Short mmCIF file of C-alpha atoms in Angstrom, two decimals:
data_model
loop_
_atom_site.label_atom_id
_atom_site.label_comp_id
_atom_site.label_asym_id
_atom_site.label_seq_id
_atom_site.Cartn_x
_atom_site.Cartn_y
_atom_site.Cartn_z
CA MET A 1 -82.63 -2.25 90.40
CA GLY A 2 -80.45 0.60 89.51
CA LYS A 3 -78.76 2.57 86.58
CA VAL A 4 -75.85 1.45 84.87
CA SER A 5 -72.57 3.55 84.67
CA VAL A 6 -70.21 2.60 81.93
CA THR A 7 -66.41 3.24 82.05
CA THR A 8 -65.74 3.60 78.19
CA ASP A 9 -61.93 3.53 78.35
CA ARG A 10 -61.96 -0.03 80.02
CA CYS A 11 -64.01 -1.54 77.23
CA LYS A 12 -62.17 -3.73 74.79
CA ALA A 13 -65.26 -4.58 72.39
CA CYS A 14 -65.67 -8.09 73.32
CA HIS A 15 -69.52 -7.67 73.20
CA LEU A 16 -70.14 -10.23 75.86
CA CYS A 17 -72.60 -7.60 77.55
CA ILE A 18 -74.45 -7.20 74.16
CA ALA A 19 -74.78 -10.89 73.85
CA ASN A 20 -76.08 -11.19 77.42
CA CYS A 21 -78.37 -8.19 77.84
CA PRO A 22 -81.80 -9.51 78.15
CA LYS A 23 -83.40 -6.12 77.12
CA GLU A 24 -80.98 -5.47 74.11
CA ALA A 25 -80.17 -2.16 75.92
CA ILE A 26 -76.47 -2.40 74.94
CA SER A 27 -75.00 -1.50 71.51
CA PRO A 28 -71.76 -0.54 69.93
CA SER A 29 -71.20 3.13 69.98
CA GLY A 30 -69.43 3.58 66.72
CA LYS A 31 -66.86 5.54 68.62
CA VAL A 32 -63.37 4.52 69.67
CA ASN A 33 -61.90 4.81 73.24
CA SER A 34 -58.32 6.12 74.04
CA LYS A 35 -57.14 2.51 73.67
CA GLY A 36 -58.50 2.11 70.28
CA TYR A 37 -61.57 -0.16 70.85
CA GLU A 38 -65.09 0.73 69.75
CA TYR A 39 -66.86 0.93 73.03
CA ILE A 40 -70.43 0.18 73.90
CA VAL A 41 -73.30 2.42 75.02
CA VAL A 42 -76.34 1.66 77.29
CA ASP A 43 -79.90 2.72 76.28
CA ASP A 44 -81.08 4.06 79.55
CA GLU A 45 -84.72 3.84 78.39
CA LYS A 46 -84.34 -0.09 77.77
CA CYS A 47 -82.03 -0.93 80.72
CA VAL A 48 -83.58 -2.31 83.74
CA GLY A 49 -80.42 -2.51 85.71
CA CYS A 50 -80.50 -6.31 86.19
CA GLY A 51 -76.56 -6.45 86.15
CA SER A 52 -76.15 -9.06 83.43
CA CYS A 53 -73.61 -6.82 81.80
CA TYR A 54 -71.79 -6.26 85.09
CA GLN A 55 -71.49 -10.09 85.70
CA MET A 56 -70.39 -10.84 82.17
CA CYS A 57 -67.78 -8.15 81.78
CA PRO A 58 -64.13 -9.30 81.94
CA ASP A 59 -62.95 -5.66 81.99
CA TYR A 60 -65.15 -4.07 84.86
CA VAL A 61 -66.74 -1.60 82.36
CA PHE A 62 -69.86 -1.53 84.26
CA GLU A 63 -71.06 -0.12 87.60
CA ILE A 64 -74.60 -0.55 88.94
CA LEU A 65 -75.88 2.56 90.65
CA GLU A 66 -78.64 2.70 93.05
#
């Protein structure tokens, strides 16, 4: 399993990734992207690279790096 890369400008704050992360490694950032949405952040310490966020995200915010 790999690391997760986040493209914050694609995030529309739907929070599907937060609801589906089995390790609770994803949370709102408290910051707003260029489109006016509060984007998410991934805690690298908790993330195991399972890809749940990647599969759930309708906006292709995540990339799984090996």
